[in-house]
Amino acid sequence: MTETAVYAAGGVVWRILDGKLRVLLITRTRYRDLTLPKGKVDPGETLAETAVREIREETGLRVALGVPVGVSRYVMPTGREKIVHYWAAEASDAAVRATTFAPNKEVASVEWTSVKKARERLSYPVDLEILDAFAALVERGVLRTFPILALRHAKAKSRDDWDGADSARPLSSRGRRQANAIVGPLLAFGVRRIVSSPAERCIRTVMPLSAVLARRVDRTELLSQDAWDDGLSDPRTIIDARVRARKPVVLCSHGPVMPDIISELALATGTMPGSYLGNSSTLDTAAFSVVHLSVDNPGAGIVAIETHDPKI
């Protein structure tokens, strides 16, 4: 992020209503314009967290992020550039029933409309570009997706400062901060299950998330660095099971294992290899890549892949 630009995030919120696709538009109270829900990043917040929070604040809907659908850029009246990141986000029937929206000083109303009518009525060309990217997902038949998140463990105590087994090496103070900081970004993608290497540094990385979800951590040596060092790791077995399950999951492992996890995701989904896969597997501590797959046809290839790094 640059120091001068203003960053924001939001989403194209969608649902199937009476068998038809509908997207959600908001009318802002002050400007009386019709736009997509979005808002500025709060201090210490990641873009993914911002998108989920702003959608909830402006529409009353609790959503999980799907596929990224683009970035809009424009110059504000102050002369500063504004950069807005968008994701597709499905509003479940339960979320719609539980909505808490009421007209307020920021948003006068919300409405569900077809993509065609949204194109005709949106107030800004930059919103139309985002809507067009969303429509392309619809045309490809890959709008409904699920994520598999490949997470590298948080910063561990240095090997030079540790006399025990490497698998028992604990997190450093920075690593503990990282473990807490990534809870929000991981939750933004609707994670409900955690699979991890049994190494102490991996388990401690996902324990804050486990506590928030009230879900246990599934431990497996197949993702461990000890097994990888011995040529015995087996990410393929884990990946095949998670692709078949078609549910959001985070896989916590080690730097050397990450390329194998991403490669196996590509193989399991019939995705053509490329340099982008390598970039998505070269992760700093506590960073993660989100691999979006089609719910209806996960073997059709990776729909999108994105990488997040909290920079703690």
PDB file of C-alpha atoms in Angstrom:
ATOM      1  CA  MET A   1       0.000   0.000   0.000  1.00  0.00           C
ATOM      2  CA  THR A   2       1.183   3.525  -0.774  1.00  0.00           C
ATOM      3  CA  GLU A   3       1.189   6.194   1.909  1.00  0.00           C
ATOM      4  CA  THR A   4      -0.840   8.718  -0.075  1.00  0.00           C
ATOM      5  CA  ALA A   5      -3.642   6.536  -1.466  1.00  0.00           C
ATOM      6  CA  VAL A   6      -6.879   5.838   0.398  1.00  0.00           C
ATOM      7  CA  TYR A   7      -7.699   2.126   0.526  1.00  0.00           C
ATOM      8  CA  ALA A   8     -11.150   0.623   0.749  1.00  0.00           C
ATOM      9  CA  ALA A   9     -12.861  -2.712   0.169  1.00  0.00           C
ATOM     10  CA  GLY A  10     -16.309  -4.062  -0.537  1.00  0.00           C
ATOM     11  CA  GLY A  11     -18.218  -6.619  -2.522  1.00  0.00           C
ATOM     12  CA  VAL A  12     -20.712  -7.623  -5.139  1.00  0.00           C
ATOM     13  CA  VAL A  13     -23.198  -9.287  -2.799  1.00  0.00           C
ATOM     14  CA  TRP A  14     -25.437 -11.804  -4.550  1.00  0.00           C
ATOM     15  CA  ARG A  15     -28.142 -14.376  -3.945  1.00  0.00           C
ATOM     16  CA  ILE A  16     -30.463 -16.662  -5.883  1.00  0.00           C
ATOM     17  CA  LEU A  17     -34.052 -15.490  -5.417  1.00  0.00           C
ATOM     18  CA  ASP A  18     -36.862 -17.550  -6.951  1.00  0.00           C
ATOM     19  CA  GLY A  19     -34.292 -19.197  -9.200  1.00  0.00           C
ATOM     20  CA  LYS A  20     -32.876 -15.903 -10.464  1.00  0.00           C
ATOM     21  CA  LEU A  21     -29.561 -14.202  -9.734  1.00  0.00           C
ATOM     22  CA  ARG A  22     -29.817 -10.922  -7.875  1.00  0.00           C
ATOM     23  CA  VAL A  23     -27.113  -8.473  -6.759  1.00  0.00           C
ATOM     24  CA  LEU A  24     -27.362  -5.957  -3.940  1.00  0.00           C
ATOM     25  CA  LEU A  25     -27.079  -2.204  -4.520  1.00  0.00           C
ATOM     26  CA  ILE A  26     -27.140   0.547  -1.920  1.00  0.00           C
ATOM     27  CA  THR A  27     -28.365   4.127  -2.072  1.00  0.00           C
ATOM     28  CA  ARG A  28     -26.144   6.369  -0.013  1.00  0.00           C
ATOM     29  CA  THR A  29     -28.015   8.896   2.094  1.00  0.00           C
ATOM     30  CA  ARG A  30     -25.703  11.856   1.550  1.00  0.00           C
ATOM     31  CA  TYR A  31     -25.028  11.465  -2.171  1.00  0.00           C
ATOM     32  CA  ARG A  32     -28.290   9.815  -3.320  1.00  0.00           C
ATOM     33  CA  ASP A  33     -26.252   7.637  -5.646  1.00  0.00           C
ATOM     34  CA  LEU A  34     -26.570   3.919  -6.378  1.00  0.00           C
ATOM     35  CA  THR A  35     -23.413   1.941  -5.758  1.00  0.00           C
ATOM     36  CA  LEU A  36     -21.853  -1.240  -4.378  1.00  0.00           C
ATOM     37  CA  PRO A  37     -21.282  -1.670  -0.628  1.00  0.00           C
ATOM     38  CA  LYS A  38     -17.752  -0.662   0.330  1.00  0.00           C
ATOM     39  CA  GLY A  39     -15.803   1.402   2.843  1.00  0.00           C
ATOM     40  CA  LYS A  40     -12.391   2.552   3.985  1.00  0.00           C
ATOM     41  CA  VAL A  41      -9.878   0.339   5.767  1.00  0.00           C
ATOM     42  CA  ASP A  42      -9.695   0.844   9.524  1.00  0.00           C
ATOM     43  CA  PRO A  43      -6.257   1.005  11.201  1.00  0.00           C
ATOM     44  CA  GLY A  44      -4.779  -2.466  11.628  1.00  0.00           C
ATOM     45  CA  GLU A  45      -7.359  -4.044   9.355  1.00  0.00           C
ATOM     46  CA  THR A  46      -6.718  -6.133   6.238  1.00  0.00           C
ATOM     47  CA  LEU A  47      -8.631  -5.525   3.024  1.00  0.00           C
ATOM     48  CA  ALA A  48     -10.532  -8.804   3.406  1.00  0.00           C
ATOM     49  CA  GLU A  49     -11.643  -7.862   6.913  1.00  0.00           C
ATOM     50  CA  THR A  50     -12.697  -4.442   5.666  1.00  0.00           C
ATOM     51  CA  ALA A  51     -14.845  -5.921   2.910  1.00  0.00           C
ATOM     52  CA  VAL A  52     -16.738  -8.209   5.302  1.00  0.00           C
ATOM     53  CA  ARG A  53     -17.173  -5.479   7.934  1.00  0.00           C
ATOM     54  CA  GLU A  54     -18.340  -2.820   5.487  1.00  0.00           C
ATOM     55  CA  ILE A  55     -20.843  -5.152   3.843  1.00  0.00           C
ATOM     56  CA  ARG A  56     -22.263  -5.959   7.281  1.00  0.00           C
ATOM     57  CA  GLU A  57     -22.364  -2.315   8.381  1.00  0.00           C
ATOM     58  CA  GLU A  58     -23.942  -1.025   5.177  1.00  0.00           C
ATOM     59  CA  THR A  59     -26.382  -3.862   4.426  1.00  0.00           C
ATOM     60  CA  GLY A  60     -26.807  -5.749   7.705  1.00  0.00           C
ATOM     61  CA  LEU A  61     -25.648  -8.963   6.008  1.00  0.00           C
ATOM     62  CA  ARG A  62     -22.996 -11.303   7.388  1.00  0.00           C
ATOM     63  CA  VAL A  63     -21.142 -12.833   4.453  1.00  0.00           C
ATOM     64  CA  ALA A  64     -17.966 -14.728   3.664  1.00  0.00           C
ATOM     65  CA  LEU A  65     -15.837 -13.617   0.732  1.00  0.00           C
ATOM     66  CA  GLY A  66     -15.759 -15.532  -2.513  1.00  0.00           C
ATOM     67  CA  VAL A  67     -13.716 -14.815  -5.613  1.00  0.00           C
ATOM     68  CA  PRO A  68     -11.984 -11.428  -5.987  1.00  0.00           C
ATOM     69  CA  VAL A  69     -13.676  -9.446  -8.772  1.00  0.00           C
ATOM     70  CA  GLY A  70     -11.333  -6.563  -9.279  1.00  0.00           C
ATOM     71  CA  VAL A  71      -9.883  -3.286  -8.066  1.00  0.00           C
ATOM     72  CA  SER A  72     -11.237   0.161  -8.897  1.00  0.00           C
ATOM     73  CA  ARG A  73      -9.105   3.290  -8.837  1.00  0.00           C
ATOM     74  CA  TYR A  74     -10.194   6.890  -9.029  1.00  0.00           C
ATOM     75  CA  VAL A  75      -9.142  10.340  -7.847  1.00  0.00           C
ATOM     76  CA  MET A  76     -11.197  11.876  -5.052  1.00  0.00           C
ATOM     77  CA  PRO A  77     -12.069  15.602  -4.912  1.00  0.00           C
ATOM     78  CA  THR A  78      -9.164  16.017  -2.476  1.00  0.00           C
ATOM     79  CA  GLY A  79      -6.783  14.890  -5.209  1.00  0.00           C
ATOM     80  CA  ARG A  80      -5.871  11.647  -3.447  1.00  0.00           C
ATOM     81  CA  GLU A  81      -6.222   8.340  -5.247  1.00  0.00           C
ATOM     82  CA  LYS A  82      -8.766   5.886  -3.863  1.00  0.00           C
ATOM     83  CA  ILE A  83      -8.157   2.163  -4.419  1.00  0.00           C
ATOM     84  CA  VAL A  84     -11.053  -0.201  -3.737  1.00  0.00           C
ATOM     85  CA  HIS A  85     -10.755  -4.004  -3.690  1.00  0.00           C
ATOM     86  CA  TYR A  86     -13.893  -6.070  -4.335  1.00  0.00           C
ATOM     87  CA  TRP A  87     -14.933  -9.680  -3.826  1.00  0.00           C
ATOM     88  CA  ALA A  88     -18.029 -11.624  -4.822  1.00  0.00           C
ATOM     89  CA  ALA A  89     -19.970 -12.545  -1.667  1.00  0.00           C
ATOM     90  CA  GLU A  90     -23.008 -14.798  -1.490  1.00  0.00           C
ATOM     91  CA  ALA A  91     -25.776 -13.829   0.925  1.00  0.00           C
ATOM     92  CA  SER A  92     -27.269 -17.045   2.259  1.00  0.00           C
ATOM     93  CA  ASP A  93     -30.983 -17.330   3.005  1.00  0.00           C
ATOM     94  CA  ALA A  94     -30.113 -17.421   6.710  1.00  0.00           C
ATOM     95  CA  ALA A  95     -28.072 -14.225   6.388  1.00  0.00           C
ATOM     96  CA  VAL A  96     -30.929 -12.474   4.605  1.00  0.00           C
ATOM     97  CA  ARG A  97     -33.409 -13.554   7.284  1.00  0.00           C
ATOM     98  CA  ALA A  98     -31.086 -12.294   9.993  1.00  0.00           C
ATOM     99  CA  THR A  99     -30.308  -8.949   8.387  1.00  0.00           C
ATOM    100  CA  THR A 100     -30.306  -5.979  10.739  1.00  0.00           C
ATOM    101  CA  PHE A 101     -30.468  -3.235   8.095  1.00  0.00           C
ATOM    102  CA  ALA A 102     -32.395  -0.048   8.786  1.00  0.00           C
ATOM    103  CA  PRO A 103     -32.086   3.256   6.859  1.00  0.00           C
ATOM    104  CA  ASN A 104     -29.430   5.433   8.479  1.00  0.00           C
ATOM    105  CA  LYS A 105     -27.271   8.505   7.945  1.00  0.00           C
ATOM    106  CA  GLU A 106     -24.956   6.592   5.610  1.00  0.00           C
ATOM    107  CA  VAL A 107     -27.245   4.222   3.667  1.00  0.00           C
ATOM    108  CA  ALA A 108     -30.803   5.221   2.787  1.00  0.00           C
ATOM    109  CA  SER A 109     -31.861   1.914   1.238  1.00  0.00           C
ATOM    110  CA  VAL A 110     -30.721  -1.411  -0.181  1.00  0.00           C
ATOM    111  CA  GLU A 111     -32.253  -3.322  -3.059  1.00  0.00           C
ATOM    112  CA  TRP A 112     -31.833  -6.626  -4.883  1.00  0.00           C
ATOM    113  CA  THR A 113     -31.807  -6.358  -8.658  1.00  0.00           C
ATOM    114  CA  SER A 114     -30.743  -8.267 -11.747  1.00  0.00           C
ATOM    115  CA  VAL A 115     -27.276  -7.795 -13.188  1.00  0.00           C
ATOM    116  CA  LYS A 116     -28.835  -6.211 -16.276  1.00  0.00           C
ATOM    117  CA  LYS A 117     -30.753  -3.615 -14.267  1.00  0.00           C
ATOM    118  CA  ALA A 118     -27.740  -2.982 -12.043  1.00  0.00           C
ATOM    119  CA  ARG A 119     -25.738  -2.114 -15.178  1.00  0.00           C
ATOM    120  CA  GLU A 120     -28.370   0.427 -16.168  1.00  0.00           C
ATOM    121  CA  ARG A 121     -28.667   2.033 -12.757  1.00  0.00           C
ATOM    122  CA  LEU A 122     -25.247   2.115 -11.111  1.00  0.00           C
ATOM    123  CA  SER A 123     -23.998   5.672 -10.750  1.00  0.00           C
ATOM    124  CA  TYR A 124     -20.305   5.187 -11.486  1.00  0.00           C
ATOM    125  CA  PRO A 125     -18.328   3.636 -14.388  1.00  0.00           C
ATOM    126  CA  VAL A 126     -15.817   2.088 -11.965  1.00  0.00           C
ATOM    127  CA  ASP A 127     -18.667   0.099 -10.401  1.00  0.00           C
ATOM    128  CA  LEU A 128     -19.709  -1.105 -13.846  1.00  0.00           C
ATOM    129  CA  GLU A 129     -16.224  -2.511 -14.412  1.00  0.00           C
ATOM    130  CA  ILE A 130     -16.480  -4.515 -11.205  1.00  0.00           C
ATOM    131  CA  LEU A 131     -19.966  -5.712 -12.145  1.00  0.00           C
ATOM    132  CA  ASP A 132     -18.676  -6.833 -15.555  1.00  0.00           C
ATOM    133  CA  ALA A 133     -15.968  -8.921 -13.875  1.00  0.00           C
ATOM    134  CA  PHE A 134     -18.636 -10.445 -11.652  1.00  0.00           C
ATOM    135  CA  ALA A 135     -20.824 -11.190 -14.686  1.00  0.00           C
ATOM    136  CA  ALA A 136     -17.893 -12.993 -16.316  1.00  0.00           C
ATOM    137  CA  LEU A 137     -17.865 -15.454 -13.397  1.00  0.00           C
ATOM    138  CA  VAL A 138     -21.575 -16.037 -13.930  1.00  0.00           C
ATOM    139  CA  GLU A 139     -21.043 -16.690 -17.630  1.00  0.00           C
ATOM    140  CA  ARG A 140     -18.267 -19.185 -16.841  1.00  0.00           C
ATOM    141  CA  GLY A 141     -20.546 -21.006 -14.387  1.00  0.00           C
ATOM    142  CA  VAL A 142     -18.084 -20.609 -11.506  1.00  0.00           C
ATOM    143  CA  LEU A 143     -19.800 -18.052  -9.298  1.00  0.00           C
ATOM    144  CA  ARG A 144     -20.438 -20.394  -6.352  1.00  0.00           C
ATOM    145  CA  THR A 145     -17.016 -21.301  -4.956  1.00  0.00           C
ATOM    146  CA  PHE A 146     -15.332 -22.624  -1.839  1.00  0.00           C
ATOM    147  CA  PRO A 147     -11.836 -21.721  -0.586  1.00  0.00           C
ATOM    148  CA  ILE A 148      -8.885 -23.828   0.464  1.00  0.00           C
ATOM    149  CA  LEU A 149      -6.426 -21.647   2.395  1.00  0.00           C
ATOM    150  CA  ALA A 150      -2.764 -22.632   2.533  1.00  0.00           C
ATOM    151  CA  LEU A 151      -1.297 -20.998   5.646  1.00  0.00           C
ATOM    152  CA  ARG A 152       2.366 -20.891   6.631  1.00  0.00           C
ATOM    153  CA  HIS A 153       2.859 -21.013  10.395  1.00  0.00           C
ATOM    154  CA  ALA A 154       3.642 -17.843  12.339  1.00  0.00           C
ATOM    155  CA  LYS A 155       7.166 -16.823  13.310  1.00  0.00           C
ATOM    156  CA  ALA A 156       8.817 -19.408  15.553  1.00  0.00           C
ATOM    157  CA  LYS A 157      11.703 -19.100  17.976  1.00  0.00           C
ATOM    158  CA  SER A 158      15.053 -19.344  16.214  1.00  0.00           C
ATOM    159  CA  ARG A 159      16.630 -22.807  15.925  1.00  0.00           C
ATOM    160  CA  ASP A 160      19.789 -21.295  17.422  1.00  0.00           C
ATOM    161  CA  ASP A 161      17.839 -20.391  20.568  1.00  0.00           C
ATOM    162  CA  TRP A 162      16.104 -23.749  20.920  1.00  0.00           C
ATOM    163  CA  ASP A 163      17.650 -26.944  22.287  1.00  0.00           C
ATOM    164  CA  GLY A 164      14.668 -29.285  21.898  1.00  0.00           C
ATOM    165  CA  ALA A 165      13.206 -31.145  18.940  1.00  0.00           C
ATOM    166  CA  ASP A 166      12.456 -28.933  15.953  1.00  0.00           C
ATOM    167  CA  SER A 167       8.815 -30.025  15.972  1.00  0.00           C
ATOM    168  CA  ALA A 168       8.486 -28.666  19.518  1.00  0.00           C
ATOM    169  CA  ARG A 169       9.907 -25.241  18.664  1.00  0.00           C
ATOM    170  CA  PRO A 170       7.441 -22.622  19.989  1.00  0.00           C
ATOM    171  CA  LEU A 171       6.281 -19.347  18.491  1.00  0.00           C
ATOM    172  CA  SER A 172       8.236 -16.196  19.173  1.00  0.00           C
ATOM    173  CA  SER A 173       6.528 -13.147  20.672  1.00  0.00           C
ATOM    174  CA  ARG A 174       6.061 -11.839  17.132  1.00  0.00           C
ATOM    175  CA  GLY A 175       4.608 -15.184  16.110  1.00  0.00           C
ATOM    176  CA  ARG A 176       2.032 -15.017  18.883  1.00  0.00           C
ATOM    177  CA  ARG A 177       0.971 -11.580  17.668  1.00  0.00           C
ATOM    178  CA  GLN A 178       0.719 -12.921  14.139  1.00  0.00           C
ATOM    179  CA  ALA A 179      -1.424 -15.863  15.253  1.00  0.00           C
ATOM    180  CA  ASN A 180      -3.936 -13.478  16.782  1.00  0.00           C
ATOM    181  CA  ALA A 181      -3.810 -11.049  13.849  1.00  0.00           C
ATOM    182  CA  ILE A 182      -4.700 -13.633  11.185  1.00  0.00           C
ATOM    183  CA  VAL A 183      -7.939 -14.760  12.840  1.00  0.00           C
ATOM    184  CA  GLY A 184      -9.990 -11.980  11.246  1.00  0.00           C
ATOM    185  CA  PRO A 185      -8.574 -12.390   7.725  1.00  0.00           C
ATOM    186  CA  LEU A 186      -9.104 -16.161   7.823  1.00  0.00           C
ATOM    187  CA  LEU A 187     -12.666 -15.787   9.083  1.00  0.00           C
ATOM    188  CA  ALA A 188     -13.377 -13.351   6.232  1.00  0.00           C
ATOM    189  CA  PHE A 189     -13.275 -16.324   3.861  1.00  0.00           C
ATOM    190  CA  GLY A 190     -15.690 -18.416   5.902  1.00  0.00           C
ATOM    191  CA  VAL A 191     -13.201 -20.948   7.249  1.00  0.00           C
ATOM    192  CA  ARG A 192     -14.895 -23.599   9.379  1.00  0.00           C
ATOM    193  CA  ARG A 193     -12.323 -26.396   9.516  1.00  0.00           C
ATOM    194  CA  ILE A 194      -8.637 -26.446  10.427  1.00  0.00           C
ATOM    195  CA  VAL A 195      -6.104 -29.080   9.316  1.00  0.00           C
ATOM    196  CA  SER A 196      -2.540 -28.679  10.553  1.00  0.00           C
ATOM    197  CA  SER A 197       0.888 -30.150  10.838  1.00  0.00           C
ATOM    198  CA  PRO A 198       1.327 -31.381  14.435  1.00  0.00           C
ATOM    199  CA  ALA A 199       4.422 -29.219  14.931  1.00  0.00           C
ATOM    200  CA  GLU A 200       4.070 -26.893  17.910  1.00  0.00           C
ATOM    201  CA  ARG A 201       4.581 -23.776  15.800  1.00  0.00           C
ATOM    202  CA  CYS A 202       1.741 -24.773  13.474  1.00  0.00           C
ATOM    203  CA  ILE A 203      -0.698 -25.764  16.231  1.00  0.00           C
ATOM    204  CA  ARG A 204      -0.064 -22.541  18.128  1.00  0.00           C
ATOM    205  CA  THR A 205      -0.596 -20.551  14.943  1.00  0.00           C
ATOM    206  CA  VAL A 206      -4.146 -21.848  14.512  1.00  0.00           C
ATOM    207  CA  MET A 207      -5.159 -22.079  18.181  1.00  0.00           C
ATOM    208  CA  PRO A 208      -6.646 -18.538  18.307  1.00  0.00           C
ATOM    209  CA  LEU A 209      -8.754 -19.387  15.240  1.00  0.00           C
ATOM    210  CA  SER A 210      -9.729 -22.721  16.784  1.00  0.00           C
ATOM    211  CA  ALA A 211     -10.875 -20.930  19.937  1.00  0.00           C
ATOM    212  CA  VAL A 212     -13.043 -18.458  18.008  1.00  0.00           C
ATOM    213  CA  LEU A 213     -14.622 -21.220  15.926  1.00  0.00           C
ATOM    214  CA  ALA A 214     -14.926 -23.587  18.903  1.00  0.00           C
ATOM    215  CA  ARG A 215     -13.577 -26.289  16.603  1.00  0.00           C
ATOM    216  CA  ARG A 216     -10.744 -28.728  17.130  1.00  0.00           C
ATOM    217  CA  VAL A 217      -7.618 -28.778  14.999  1.00  0.00           C
ATOM    218  CA  ASP A 218      -7.196 -31.897  12.848  1.00  0.00           C
ATOM    219  CA  ARG A 219      -3.526 -32.802  13.129  1.00  0.00           C
ATOM    220  CA  THR A 220      -1.738 -34.764  10.423  1.00  0.00           C
ATOM    221  CA  GLU A 221       1.879 -35.739   9.872  1.00  0.00           C
ATOM    222  CA  LEU A 222       1.181 -35.657   6.142  1.00  0.00           C
ATOM    223  CA  LEU A 223       1.700 -31.872   6.250  1.00  0.00           C
ATOM    224  CA  SER A 224       4.649 -31.842   8.665  1.00  0.00           C
ATOM    225  CA  GLN A 225       8.158 -30.665   7.903  1.00  0.00           C
ATOM    226  CA  ASP A 226       9.650 -33.719   9.612  1.00  0.00           C
ATOM    227  CA  ALA A 227       7.798 -35.924   7.132  1.00  0.00           C
ATOM    228  CA  TRP A 228       8.819 -33.639   4.276  1.00  0.00           C
ATOM    229  CA  ASP A 229      12.485 -33.832   5.334  1.00  0.00           C
ATOM    230  CA  ASP A 230      12.212 -37.636   5.275  1.00  0.00           C
ATOM    231  CA  GLY A 231      10.407 -37.711   1.940  1.00  0.00           C
ATOM    232  CA  LEU A 232       7.236 -38.977   3.610  1.00  0.00           C
ATOM    233  CA  SER A 233       4.907 -35.966   3.461  1.00  0.00           C
ATOM    234  CA  ASP A 234       1.725 -36.482   1.465  1.00  0.00           C
ATOM    235  CA  PRO A 235      -0.223 -33.293   0.752  1.00  0.00           C
ATOM    236  CA  ARG A 236      -2.029 -35.077  -2.103  1.00  0.00           C
ATOM    237  CA  THR A 237      -4.081 -37.227   0.268  1.00  0.00           C
ATOM    238  CA  ILE A 238      -5.142 -34.169   2.264  1.00  0.00           C
ATOM    239  CA  ILE A 239      -5.891 -32.079  -0.827  1.00  0.00           C
ATOM    240  CA  ASP A 240      -7.952 -34.807  -2.482  1.00  0.00           C
ATOM    241  CA  ALA A 241     -10.107 -35.148   0.635  1.00  0.00           C
ATOM    242  CA  ARG A 242     -10.634 -31.402   1.013  1.00  0.00           C
ATOM    243  CA  VAL A 243     -11.480 -30.890  -2.670  1.00  0.00           C
ATOM    244  CA  ARG A 244     -14.069 -33.673  -2.462  1.00  0.00           C
ATOM    245  CA  ALA A 245     -15.531 -32.133   0.711  1.00  0.00           C
ATOM    246  CA  ARG A 246     -16.072 -28.757  -1.051  1.00  0.00           C
ATOM    247  CA  LYS A 247     -16.002 -26.862   2.242  1.00  0.00           C
ATOM    248  CA  PRO A 248     -13.872 -23.892   3.394  1.00  0.00           C
ATOM    249  CA  VAL A 249     -10.738 -25.125   5.164  1.00  0.00           C
ATOM    250  CA  VAL A 250      -7.355 -23.804   6.235  1.00  0.00           C
ATOM    251  CA  LEU A 251      -4.273 -26.018   5.916  1.00  0.00           C
ATOM    252  CA  CYS A 252      -1.452 -24.898   8.217  1.00  0.00           C
ATOM    253  CA  SER A 253       2.002 -26.140   7.289  1.00  0.00           C
ATOM    254  CA  HIS A 254       5.634 -25.147   6.722  1.00  0.00           C
ATOM    255  CA  GLY A 255       7.517 -23.093   4.143  1.00  0.00           C
ATOM    256  CA  PRO A 256       9.138 -26.096   2.391  1.00  0.00           C
ATOM    257  CA  VAL A 257       5.772 -27.895   2.152  1.00  0.00           C
ATOM    258  CA  MET A 258       3.829 -24.963   0.684  1.00  0.00           C
ATOM    259  CA  PRO A 259       4.920 -25.507  -2.953  1.00  0.00           C
ATOM    260  CA  ASP A 260       3.734 -29.113  -2.735  1.00  0.00           C
ATOM    261  CA  ILE A 261       0.353 -28.044  -1.318  1.00  0.00           C
ATOM    262  CA  ILE A 262      -0.232 -25.512  -4.101  1.00  0.00           C
ATOM    263  CA  SER A 263       1.026 -27.920  -6.780  1.00  0.00           C
ATOM    264  CA  GLU A 264      -1.297 -30.658  -5.545  1.00  0.00           C
ATOM    265  CA  LEU A 265      -4.212 -28.230  -5.596  1.00  0.00           C
ATOM    266  CA  ALA A 266      -3.424 -27.508  -9.235  1.00  0.00           C
ATOM    267  CA  LEU A 267      -3.139 -31.206 -10.093  1.00  0.00           C
ATOM    268  CA  ALA A 268      -6.329 -32.135  -8.247  1.00  0.00           C
ATOM    269  CA  THR A 269      -8.314 -29.502 -10.124  1.00  0.00           C
ATOM    270  CA  GLY A 270      -6.830 -29.842 -13.590  1.00  0.00           C
ATOM    271  CA  THR A 271      -5.201 -26.418 -13.451  1.00  0.00           C
ATOM    272  CA  MET A 272      -2.433 -25.529 -15.892  1.00  0.00           C
ATOM    273  CA  PRO A 273       0.852 -24.856 -14.082  1.00  0.00           C
ATOM    274  CA  GLY A 274       2.365 -21.400 -14.194  1.00  0.00           C
ATOM    275  CA  SER A 275       4.572 -18.940 -12.351  1.00  0.00           C
ATOM    276  CA  TYR A 276       1.568 -17.673 -10.384  1.00  0.00           C
ATOM    277  CA  LEU A 277       1.496 -20.983  -8.522  1.00  0.00           C
ATOM    278  CA  GLY A 278       5.080 -20.497  -7.395  1.00  0.00           C
ATOM    279  CA  ASN A 279       4.346 -16.963  -6.256  1.00  0.00           C
ATOM    280  CA  SER A 280       1.380 -18.210  -4.231  1.00  0.00           C
ATOM    281  CA  SER A 281       3.508 -20.796  -2.423  1.00  0.00           C
ATOM    282  CA  THR A 282       6.408 -18.507  -1.487  1.00  0.00           C
ATOM    283  CA  LEU A 283       4.927 -17.223   1.748  1.00  0.00           C
ATOM    284  CA  ASP A 284       6.288 -15.264   4.668  1.00  0.00           C
ATOM    285  CA  THR A 285       5.386 -16.434   8.162  1.00  0.00           C
ATOM    286  CA  ALA A 286       1.646 -16.144   8.918  1.00  0.00           C
ATOM    287  CA  ALA A 287       0.858 -15.364   5.275  1.00  0.00           C
ATOM    288  CA  PHE A 288      -1.672 -17.455   3.386  1.00  0.00           C
ATOM    289  CA  SER A 289      -2.931 -18.095  -0.122  1.00  0.00           C
ATOM    290  CA  VAL A 290      -6.629 -18.526  -0.833  1.00  0.00           C
ATOM    291  CA  VAL A 291      -7.407 -20.975  -3.626  1.00  0.00           C
ATOM    292  CA  HIS A 292     -10.988 -20.573  -4.875  1.00  0.00           C
ATOM    293  CA  LEU A 293     -12.590 -23.648  -6.456  1.00  0.00           C
ATOM    294  CA  SER A 294     -15.968 -24.178  -8.092  1.00  0.00           C
ATOM    295  CA  VAL A 295     -18.506 -25.888  -5.831  1.00  0.00           C
ATOM    296  CA  ASP A 296     -20.301 -27.410  -8.812  1.00  0.00           C
ATOM    297  CA  ASN A 297     -17.190 -28.538 -10.653  1.00  0.00           C
ATOM    298  CA  PRO A 298     -13.961 -28.355  -8.619  1.00  0.00           C
ATOM    299  CA  GLY A 299     -12.162 -30.315 -11.333  1.00  0.00           C
ATOM    300  CA  ALA A 300     -12.623 -27.392 -13.725  1.00  0.00           C
ATOM    301  CA  GLY A 301      -9.512 -25.696 -12.393  1.00  0.00           C
ATOM    302  CA  ILE A 302      -8.615 -22.982  -9.925  1.00  0.00           C
ATOM    303  CA  VAL A 303     -11.101 -20.123 -10.384  1.00  0.00           C
ATOM    304  CA  ALA A 304      -8.863 -17.596  -8.621  1.00  0.00           C
ATOM    305  CA  ILE A 305      -5.945 -17.499  -6.224  1.00  0.00           C
ATOM    306  CA  GLU A 306      -4.908 -14.637  -3.951  1.00  0.00           C
ATOM    307  CA  THR A 307      -2.283 -14.161  -1.253  1.00  0.00           C
ATOM    308  CA  HIS A 308      -2.603 -12.247   2.021  1.00  0.00           C
ATOM    309  CA  ASP A 309       0.172 -11.173   4.377  1.00  0.00           C
ATOM    310  CA  PRO A 310      -0.787  -9.351   7.609  1.00  0.00           C
ATOM    311  CA  LYS A 311       2.745  -7.867   7.860  1.00  0.00           C
ATOM    312  CA  ILE A 312       2.944  -8.150  11.652  1.00  0.00           C
TER     313      ILE A 312
END
